[in-house]
XYZ file of C-alpha atoms in Angstrom:
619
model
C 0.000 0.000 0.000
C 3.030 2.285 -0.009
C 3.334 4.848 2.766
C -0.017 6.684 2.879
C -0.880 8.697 5.930
C -4.612 8.908 5.228
C -7.069 6.417 3.884
C -10.042 7.611 1.847
C -13.180 5.637 1.017
C -14.895 7.115 -2.023
C -18.620 6.788 -2.621
C -19.501 8.011 -6.116
C -22.821 9.499 -7.111
C -23.313 10.496 -10.763
C -25.934 12.631 -12.474
C -26.340 13.243 -16.194
C -26.546 16.745 -17.667
C -28.104 16.947 -21.130
C -27.903 19.887 -23.472
C -30.688 21.347 -25.612
C -28.341 22.657 -28.315
C -29.474 20.960 -31.505
C -26.347 22.024 -33.384
C -23.984 20.171 -31.053
C -26.203 17.127 -30.430
C -23.968 15.902 -27.580
C -24.733 14.408 -24.218
C -22.697 15.916 -21.389
C -22.459 13.940 -18.164
C -20.794 14.933 -14.930
C -19.666 12.689 -12.092
C -19.886 13.955 -8.564
C -18.286 11.983 -5.739
C -18.025 12.442 -2.013
C -15.203 11.147 0.179
C -15.296 9.823 3.710
C -11.962 10.078 5.590
C -11.309 7.084 7.823
C -9.245 7.627 11.024
C -8.040 10.997 9.801
C -7.181 12.354 13.254
C -5.439 9.109 14.214
C -3.120 9.019 11.200
C -2.479 12.770 11.404
C -1.388 12.573 15.039
C 0.625 9.361 14.585
C 2.933 10.239 11.713
C 5.243 7.265 12.325
C 2.474 4.746 11.638
C 1.941 3.354 8.182
C -0.970 1.418 6.739
C -0.099 -2.195 5.974
C -3.390 -3.612 4.721
C -7.062 -2.667 4.432
C -10.111 -4.788 3.626
C -13.876 -4.763 3.977
C -15.563 -6.751 6.711
C -17.365 -9.621 4.914
C -20.723 -9.457 6.733
C -23.627 -8.321 4.515
C -26.202 -7.839 7.274
C -24.379 -4.984 9.012
C -23.480 -1.537 7.867
C -20.255 -1.378 5.832
C -17.168 -1.777 8.006
C -13.545 -1.457 6.999
C -10.633 -3.219 8.705
C -7.188 -1.583 8.916
C -3.830 -3.146 9.785
C -1.180 -0.630 10.801
C 2.543 -0.892 11.421
C 2.049 -0.977 15.218
C 0.700 -4.563 14.918
C -2.865 -3.485 15.565
C -6.056 -4.270 13.661
C -8.853 -1.714 13.919
C -12.464 -1.984 12.769
C -14.164 1.211 11.590
C -17.765 1.841 10.663
C -18.611 4.299 7.904
C -21.123 5.907 10.249
C -18.394 6.672 12.800
C -15.230 6.820 10.689
C -12.978 8.402 13.320
C -13.401 5.974 16.228
C -12.734 2.242 15.918
C -15.497 -0.029 17.160
C -13.080 -2.902 17.777
C -9.304 -3.075 18.270
C -7.145 -6.214 18.190
C -3.585 -5.810 19.485
C -1.233 -8.401 18.011
C 1.868 -7.612 20.124
C 2.796 -6.240 23.501
C 2.974 -2.474 23.931
C 6.318 -2.627 25.784
C 8.030 -4.318 22.849
C 6.752 -1.684 20.458
C 8.188 1.127 22.571
C 11.729 -0.264 22.215
C 12.724 1.151 18.868
C 16.040 1.382 17.104
C 17.624 4.566 15.829
C 15.593 4.711 12.660
C 12.406 4.515 14.646
C 11.614 0.955 13.691
C 10.645 -1.627 16.311
C 12.854 -4.609 17.088
C 9.975 -6.914 16.161
C 9.806 -5.296 12.736
C 13.531 -5.861 12.256
C 13.067 -9.565 13.038
C 10.044 -9.854 10.763
C 7.621 -10.315 13.662
C 5.124 -7.766 12.414
C 1.858 -8.456 10.670
C 1.846 -7.555 6.983
C -1.511 -8.848 5.717
C -4.739 -10.539 6.756
C -7.791 -12.079 5.147
C -11.210 -13.325 6.217
C -12.481 -16.839 5.626
C -16.097 -17.976 5.122
C -18.357 -17.919 8.165
C -18.078 -21.050 10.332
C -19.098 -22.120 13.848
C -16.503 -20.966 16.374
C -14.857 -23.867 18.294
C -15.949 -24.117 21.908
C -12.394 -24.105 23.280
C -11.910 -20.672 21.688
C -15.044 -19.305 23.310
C -14.023 -20.652 26.706
C -17.650 -21.487 27.528
C -19.201 -24.885 28.097
C -22.713 -25.751 27.134
C -23.198 -22.459 25.347
C -25.049 -22.112 22.081
C -23.322 -22.277 18.737
C -21.707 -18.976 17.733
C -20.936 -18.108 14.131
C -17.860 -16.071 13.288
C -15.444 -15.243 10.510
C -11.936 -16.738 10.792
C -9.336 -13.986 10.427
C -5.939 -15.231 9.226
C -3.079 -12.832 10.054
C 0.237 -13.227 8.222
C 3.540 -12.071 9.687
C 6.556 -11.068 7.657
C 8.552 -14.054 8.943
C 5.980 -16.452 7.459
C 4.064 -17.238 10.631
C 0.269 -17.280 10.499
C -2.103 -16.525 13.357
C -5.820 -17.118 13.623
C -8.668 -15.403 15.433
C -12.437 -15.440 15.048
C -14.381 -12.215 14.530
C -18.088 -11.518 14.862
C -19.250 -7.949 15.278
C -22.711 -9.221 16.204
C -21.349 -10.820 19.388
C -19.688 -9.305 22.414
C -16.404 -7.512 21.781
C -14.126 -9.697 23.920
C -15.425 -13.244 23.409
C -14.086 -13.982 19.915
C -10.900 -11.909 19.863
C -8.628 -14.662 21.196
C -5.461 -14.959 19.107
C -4.343 -18.498 18.212
C -0.963 -19.344 16.808
C 1.405 -19.433 15.241
C -0.285 -22.165 13.195
C 2.119 -25.106 12.595
C 2.991 -25.825 8.964
C 3.499 -29.358 7.646
C 5.880 -30.505 6.348
C 8.117 -28.332 8.475
C 10.868 -26.256 6.815
C 14.010 -24.725 8.336
C 13.307 -21.283 6.895
C 9.573 -21.525 7.668
C 8.925 -21.244 3.911
C 10.651 -17.870 3.587
C 11.149 -14.732 5.657
C 9.690 -12.251 3.171
C 5.968 -13.043 3.331
C 3.845 -10.204 1.999
C 0.237 -11.378 1.312
C -2.298 -13.979 2.360
C -5.579 -15.016 0.730
C -8.269 -17.412 1.972
C -10.236 -19.079 -0.804
C -14.006 -19.341 -0.173
C -14.195 -23.092 0.459
C -14.438 -25.546 3.331
C -11.891 -26.566 4.516
C -10.154 -23.239 4.084
C -7.279 -23.045 1.611
C -4.711 -20.344 2.371
C -2.440 -18.827 -0.249
C 0.731 -17.310 1.221
C 2.853 -15.144 -1.087
C 6.426 -13.951 -0.631
C 8.257 -11.074 -2.272
C 10.542 -13.508 -4.115
C 7.552 -14.783 -6.096
C 6.799 -17.986 -4.163
C 3.206 -19.055 -3.581
C 2.289 -21.692 -0.992
C -1.112 -23.395 -1.148
C -1.975 -24.582 2.363
C -4.987 -26.619 3.486
C -6.272 -25.641 6.943
C -7.222 -28.740 8.955
C -8.003 -29.223 12.616
C -4.945 -29.962 14.714
C -4.396 -33.291 16.452
C -3.132 -33.688 19.994
C 0.508 -34.800 19.884
C 3.119 -35.471 22.544
C 4.030 -31.838 23.021
C 0.439 -30.777 23.451
C -0.243 -33.721 25.775
C 2.536 -32.455 28.043
C 0.855 -29.052 28.086
C -2.581 -30.512 28.703
C -2.294 -29.499 32.346
C -2.349 -25.879 31.224
C -5.979 -24.802 30.694
C -4.825 -22.122 28.265
C -3.294 -24.663 25.868
C -5.683 -25.144 22.936
C -5.814 -27.347 19.881
C -5.058 -24.982 17.042
C -5.481 -25.761 13.331
C -2.520 -26.775 11.202
C -1.451 -25.658 7.723
C -0.644 -28.505 5.344
C 1.368 -27.207 2.396
C -0.126 -28.962 -0.636
C 2.077 -27.395 -3.302
C 4.560 -24.602 -3.954
C 4.543 -22.358 -7.041
C 7.194 -19.931 -8.214
C 6.005 -16.967 -10.280
C 8.077 -15.508 -13.078
C 8.005 -11.908 -11.892
C 10.449 -10.656 -14.533
C 10.872 -12.430 -17.846
C 13.854 -14.744 -17.999
C 15.679 -13.689 -21.145
C 18.340 -15.662 -22.984
C 21.906 -14.299 -22.771
C 22.557 -14.804 -26.487
C 25.725 -16.956 -26.203
C 23.805 -19.987 -25.029
C 20.220 -20.922 -24.417
C 20.424 -20.651 -20.631
C 18.056 -17.981 -19.341
C 19.434 -15.021 -17.491
C 18.615 -15.294 -13.816
C 16.981 -12.197 -12.365
C 17.039 -11.140 -8.726
C 14.005 -8.885 -9.138
C 11.664 -9.020 -6.147
C 8.599 -7.019 -5.247
C 5.534 -7.279 -2.998
C 2.632 -9.320 -4.351
C -1.056 -8.663 -3.850
C -3.604 -11.482 -4.019
C -7.134 -11.006 -5.360
C -10.070 -13.398 -5.307
C -11.942 -14.163 -8.493
C -15.657 -13.525 -7.807
C -16.673 -15.626 -10.826
C -14.472 -18.682 -10.190
C -13.856 -19.708 -6.530
C -10.968 -22.024 -7.470
C -8.974 -19.248 -9.129
C -7.201 -16.147 -7.865
C -4.994 -13.438 -9.340
C -1.633 -11.969 -8.344
C -0.704 -8.361 -9.070
C 2.728 -6.840 -8.530
C 5.043 -4.227 -9.967
C 5.934 -6.408 -12.973
C 2.477 -7.546 -14.091
C -0.422 -9.895 -13.416
C -0.534 -13.667 -12.945
C -3.607 -15.888 -12.783
C -3.501 -19.123 -10.766
C -6.154 -21.847 -11.019
C -6.394 -24.716 -8.523
C -7.637 -27.781 -10.397
C -7.371 -30.144 -7.423
C -9.937 -28.546 -5.095
C -12.765 -30.863 -6.199
C -10.559 -33.946 -5.732
C -9.588 -32.665 -2.268
C -13.225 -32.288 -1.228
C -13.942 -35.792 -2.574
C -11.047 -37.217 -0.576
C -12.040 -35.434 2.653
C -15.658 -36.559 2.235
C -14.783 -40.227 1.565
C -14.290 -43.041 4.068
C -10.957 -43.723 5.714
C -10.546 -46.960 3.720
C -11.265 -45.281 0.387
C -7.865 -45.228 -1.282
C -9.126 -44.464 -4.785
C -9.869 -40.812 -3.953
C -6.397 -40.484 -2.391
C -4.775 -41.851 -5.564
C -6.866 -39.494 -7.692
C -5.781 -36.573 -5.513
C -2.116 -37.608 -5.802
C -2.368 -38.079 -9.574
C -4.142 -34.755 -10.091
C -2.101 -32.188 -11.971
C -0.807 -29.202 -10.087
C -2.212 -25.728 -10.288
C -2.240 -23.857 -13.574
C -0.322 -20.551 -13.664
C -0.964 -18.096 -16.485
C 1.176 -14.998 -17.032
C -1.441 -12.554 -18.278
C 0.266 -9.152 -18.231
C 3.938 -8.163 -18.058
C 4.721 -4.517 -17.314
C 8.501 -5.048 -17.053
C 9.512 -7.153 -20.073
C 13.121 -5.825 -20.163
C 15.674 -5.294 -17.386
C 16.166 -1.694 -18.481
C 12.496 -0.873 -18.063
C 11.257 0.669 -14.862
C 8.523 -1.296 -13.083
C 4.961 -0.206 -13.800
C 3.001 -1.298 -10.733
C -0.625 -2.331 -11.011
C -2.546 0.237 -8.994
C -6.057 -1.078 -9.576
C -7.455 -4.533 -10.292
C -10.965 -5.925 -10.500
C -13.060 -8.586 -12.250
C -16.330 -7.471 -13.838
C -18.944 -9.541 -15.626
C -20.950 -8.532 -18.669
C -22.767 -10.253 -21.525
C -19.434 -11.333 -23.006
C -18.279 -13.030 -19.810
C -15.868 -12.089 -16.998
C -13.313 -9.419 -17.851
C -10.162 -8.389 -15.995
C -9.564 -4.633 -15.594
C -6.103 -3.353 -14.633
C -4.986 0.219 -14.022
C -1.251 0.951 -14.128
C 0.690 3.690 -12.408
C 0.358 5.816 -15.566
C -3.451 5.537 -15.294
C -3.663 3.280 -18.323
C -6.638 0.914 -18.282
C -6.045 -2.597 -19.648
C -8.844 -5.152 -20.103
C -8.481 -8.850 -20.810
C -11.297 -11.407 -21.133
C -11.263 -14.371 -18.748
C -12.901 -17.770 -18.764
C -15.645 -18.548 -16.254
C -13.690 -21.650 -15.138
C -10.059 -22.517 -14.566
C -8.153 -22.272 -17.837
C -7.108 -25.760 -19.066
C -3.415 -26.579 -19.165
C -3.660 -27.657 -22.817
C -5.827 -26.446 -25.711
C -9.070 -28.383 -26.278
C -8.963 -31.125 -28.895
C -11.501 -31.599 -31.660
C -12.554 -34.900 -30.149
C -13.522 -33.160 -26.885
C -16.392 -31.195 -28.402
C -19.826 -31.802 -26.969
C -21.811 -34.534 -28.688
C -25.484 -33.756 -29.232
C -26.312 -37.451 -29.655
C -27.680 -38.743 -26.338
C -26.497 -42.288 -27.144
C -23.152 -43.045 -25.525
C -20.673 -44.794 -27.762
C -18.481 -47.544 -26.249
C -15.459 -45.884 -27.858
C -16.346 -42.630 -26.070
C -16.358 -44.508 -22.743
C -12.902 -45.884 -23.534
C -11.705 -42.407 -24.567
C -12.825 -40.945 -21.234
C -10.915 -43.538 -19.224
C -7.967 -42.611 -17.030
C -5.268 -43.856 -19.433
C -6.876 -42.772 -22.691
C -4.969 -41.571 -25.730
C -6.843 -38.255 -25.595
C -5.469 -37.495 -22.135
C -2.024 -38.587 -23.365
C -2.176 -35.994 -26.158
C -3.417 -33.362 -23.720
C -0.445 -34.148 -21.492
C 1.921 -33.644 -24.437
C 0.278 -30.339 -25.395
C 0.287 -29.086 -21.817
C 2.033 -25.727 -21.660
C 4.128 -24.721 -18.689
C 4.689 -21.117 -19.805
C 3.204 -18.590 -22.222
C 3.940 -15.200 -23.656
C 2.087 -12.551 -21.645
C 0.743 -9.254 -22.889
C 3.595 -6.723 -22.857
C 2.941 -3.161 -21.790
C 4.635 -0.538 -23.957
C 6.683 2.196 -22.345
C 4.941 5.502 -21.776
C 8.089 7.364 -22.767
C 8.319 7.122 -26.558
C 11.857 8.566 -26.669
C 13.296 6.009 -24.256
C 13.847 3.177 -26.704
C 15.285 -0.049 -25.205
C 18.689 -1.282 -26.355
C 18.654 -3.560 -29.411
C 20.354 -6.342 -27.442
C 17.528 -6.515 -24.926
C 14.920 -6.310 -27.683
C 16.655 -9.234 -29.368
C 16.646 -11.141 -26.076
C 12.929 -10.464 -25.654
C 12.241 -11.595 -29.202
C 14.403 -14.691 -28.697
C 12.563 -15.475 -25.502
C 9.137 -15.137 -27.178
C 10.350 -17.231 -30.137
C 11.731 -19.870 -27.793
C 8.432 -20.065 -25.887
C 6.463 -20.417 -29.121
C 8.909 -23.056 -30.364
C 9.090 -25.120 -27.176
C 5.545 -24.708 -25.874
C 3.670 -24.744 -29.172
C 5.550 -25.984 -32.249
C 7.666 -28.718 -30.641
C 4.794 -30.040 -28.583
C 2.502 -29.986 -31.593
C 5.149 -31.904 -33.565
C 5.382 -34.471 -30.786
C 1.598 -34.734 -30.681
C 1.578 -35.091 -34.475
C 4.082 -37.972 -34.336
C 2.086 -39.668 -31.598
C -1.123 -39.263 -33.592
C 0.542 -40.629 -36.758
C 1.850 -43.650 -34.867
C -1.573 -44.104 -33.352
C -3.217 -43.845 -36.789
C -0.763 -46.393 -38.201
C -1.476 -48.734 -35.334
C -5.222 -48.231 -35.728
C -4.997 -48.926 -39.480
C -3.229 -52.210 -38.723
C -5.831 -53.049 -36.109
C -8.615 -52.145 -38.539
C -7.125 -54.420 -41.223
C -6.858 -57.258 -38.722
C -10.404 -56.620 -37.516
C -11.713 -56.663 -41.112
C -10.024 -60.019 -41.661
C -11.526 -61.293 -38.439
C -14.895 -59.901 -39.532
C -14.769 -61.789 -42.861
C -13.758 -64.950 -41.034
C -16.649 -64.469 -38.614
C -19.068 -63.988 -41.527
C -17.909 -67.238 -43.130
C -18.199 -68.997 -39.807
C -21.687 -67.561 -39.345
C -22.702 -68.835 -42.810
C -21.370 -72.324 -42.104
C -23.029 -72.348 -38.694
C -26.333 -71.272 -40.240
C -26.161 -74.131 -42.786
C -25.269 -76.581 -40.054
C -28.201 -75.303 -37.992
C -30.570 -75.904 -40.919
C -29.283 -79.469 -41.313
C -29.642 -80.094 -37.610
C -33.205 -78.703 -37.705
C -34.144 -81.162 -40.478
C -32.593 -84.036 -38.598
C -34.463 -82.975 -35.510
C -37.818 -83.036 -37.314
C -37.079 -86.497 -38.722
C -36.010 -87.770 -35.331
C -39.173 -86.324 -33.757
C -41.428 -88.069 -36.291
C -39.603 -91.360 -35.788
C -39.913 -90.997 -32.040
C -43.691 -90.459 -32.277
C -44.011 -93.511 -34.525
C -42.019 -95.611 -32.096
C -44.143 -94.377 -29.177
C -47.372 -95.401 -30.947
C -45.965 -98.804 -31.699
C -44.914 -99.232 -28.106
C -48.430 -98.359 -26.939
C -49.926 -100.970 -29.209
C -47.447 -103.593 -28.031
C -48.184 -102.829 -24.393
C -51.926 -102.966 -25.010
C -51.698 -106.330 -26.717
C -49.361 -107.601 -24.049
C -51.779 -106.705 -21.274
C -54.717 -108.254 -23.131
C -52.948 -111.609 -23.291
C -52.088 -111.797 -19.636
C -53.924 -114.649 -17.719
C -54.360 -112.553 -14.611
C -56.577 -109.496 -14.497
C -55.057 -106.231 -13.460
C -56.472 -104.092 -10.687
C -58.142 -101.786 -13.179
C -59.772 -104.664 -14.972
C -60.958 -106.093 -11.649
C -62.536 -102.753 -10.727
C -64.188 -102.601 -14.124
C -65.554 -106.117 -13.690
C -67.056 -105.223 -10.322
C -68.646 -102.098 -11.758
C -70.196 -104.070 -14.659
C -71.537 -106.698 -12.261
C -73.135 -103.992 -10.164
C -74.734 -102.458 -13.255
C -76.081 -105.864 -14.301
C -77.724 -106.398 -10.910
C -79.249 -102.923 -11.070
C -80.674 -103.677 -14.530
C -82.337 -106.823 -13.295
C -83.862 -104.964 -10.365
C -85.080 -102.224 -12.655
C -86.537 -104.733 -15.125
C -88.559 -106.316 -12.296
C -89.755 -102.892 -11.247
C -90.795 -102.097 -14.828
C -92.725 -105.386 -15.038
C -94.599 -104.527 -11.866
C -95.378 -101.069 -13.184
C -96.741 -102.527 -16.405
C -98.912 -104.962 -14.459
C -100.253 -102.136 -12.333
C -100.907 -100.095 -15.459
C -102.934 -102.934 -17.015
C -104.845 -103.373 -13.818
C -105.639 -99.677 -13.695
C -106.834 -99.698 -17.277
C -109.113 -102.614 -16.542
C -110.450 -100.844 -13.562
C -111.083 -97.734 -15.612
C -112.967 -99.729 -18.242
C -115.134 -101.232 -15.545
C -115.791 -97.774 -14.194
C -117.016 -96.553 -17.637
C -119.430 -99.520 -18.096
C -123.181 -98.351 -17.841
C -124.215 -101.675 -16.373
C -122.794 -100.918 -13.031
C -124.372 -98.276 -10.963
C -122.261 -95.315 -10.078
C -120.723 -95.215 -6.708
C -121.094 -92.019 -4.884
C -118.122 -90.947 -2.838
C -117.980 -88.407 -0.202
C -115.670 -85.378 -0.434
C -113.222 -86.852 2.029
C -113.015 -90.165 0.129
C -112.445 -88.441 -3.212
C -109.716 -86.309 -1.678
C -107.987 -89.391 -0.254
C -108.192 -91.216 -3.590
C -106.693 -88.185 -5.439
C -103.832 -88.034 -2.975
C -103.075 -91.759 -3.400
C -103.204 -91.514 -7.219
C -100.949 -88.458 -7.187
C -98.327 -90.273 -5.076
C -98.504 -93.361 -7.289
C -98.125 -91.200 -10.415
C -95.022 -89.520 -8.997
C -93.580 -92.904 -8.019
C -94.209 -94.219 -11.520
C -92.599 -91.114 -13.027
C -89.469 -91.607 -10.922
C -89.233 -95.261 -11.894
C -89.514 -94.384 -15.590
C -86.788 -91.808 -15.214
C -84.470 -94.331 -13.505
C -85.141 -96.877 -16.264
C -84.272 -94.344 -18.950
C -81.044 -93.397 -17.131
C -80.058 -97.073 -16.863
C -80.745 -97.622 -20.544
C -78.691 -94.619 -21.571
C -75.840 -95.749 -19.300
C -75.902 -99.312 -20.627
C -76.022 -98.171 -24.227
C -73.030 -95.946 -23.622
């Protein structure tokens, strides 16, 4: 941030002024802005203090608050409503140590690198109970505040302006880094950035151009902490696990001309880290020599590994095999050693109908825009075979191509570029022309990058593709021969199947004929046996029973006929005029009718039984 004594927050309000002059036909607009000085009296009275870092408080429910880190190792929170008085103050070091200054007015802690240089807020999380120091209390949400010291140490505290002022301000640290390094990963740390993901991923930058990607995980109780367990103030603090280390090319490495070895440059400068609001897995680095973009392609694999079971080793292998982060050199403001650095004073990402766009403002107030992708830029250009297929049917070859060891990924690995030619910023001074030797070195460097990262890799990919095509042609020829052989085999098998079908029909007919003959033989064999079978014995008994029933029924029919003749004779006698009529009383006639009715029904039943026996016998 340089050495400013005052910090100004500008709120712009614009109004348009239109003219009625028809001859000019122009639209005149004016921009009016008002400024709010933050801590003006404090910085004016304390001229030895300098501003190290400033950032907005991330809470959206409160009024806007700004957080300031000053050279006295103090973090102050200011509200825009009361810009002169801090609403919260966090002291990072003892006051007695800060009063012991050397001759130049700088504290001993600053000389040893024990001063805070940057901070950043993480996403809102529940505050651990051991930090709150309360048991059985309700869950409290707060923002983790990571504070970076110049010697590389990182401290942690939780902030929540909605809670009481003293409950969440406990400072934890320094956070241990694994694997441990003798130099604590550098003594020139200058910036820290917390990516918006859970678990938190910290990016620590140094002035020499080194970037460390650290995963913040909960600490485990080890031997040292177990010895301190008697101390109630000893807490389990999170640990930083360094996943990877990246070195930025701050100044272009130019060839010396005598050989192809690049010229080493000792150029160093502070680095500022910026989040990408459109892509959470990407961030941008601005410094005095240009702009770099870094994309973390392994975040999704990390979340998959942390969310899997302990015995799931596949996700761990995928995380280990995942390619490292992708670094893109977008803008170079110091392409030659003779050029003076042109620091990036302003940087932001805006989104419009054409997609996200990067806006940079240099120290000469020149505005530079570059379009960006909405996702992490791939390490190799897309192949023609990777275009989206509109056909919903999935081809088996496409499944093979998307496998882990596919030829497509092999070609992408060959075409993967490790460096690129950034956009070079021209000098503002037209008269100050660079020396021809350095121009030649810059041209040689650009030519070398195009040759090594584009032409040579494309030639290698071309050779691999030609060998693959040759191999595929041989496999296709062999498969065509196998296909013809399979067709001939299918034809012979079809003919054989037809012959077998005919033989099957003949065998089936012969089998039926043999079965009929066997039935006849068995029937004749049983008919010639001297002993009756059980079935024949049952049949004999049934026929004997039917014969007896027929005789009984024949006797009953004979009796019925005799009764019928007798009745007819009686009726004839009753019709004869010789005999006088017999007069019967009503009771007698009723009795006679009842007897005749019963006899008629009995006769009807006997006739029905005789007919049934006849039909059964005839059957």
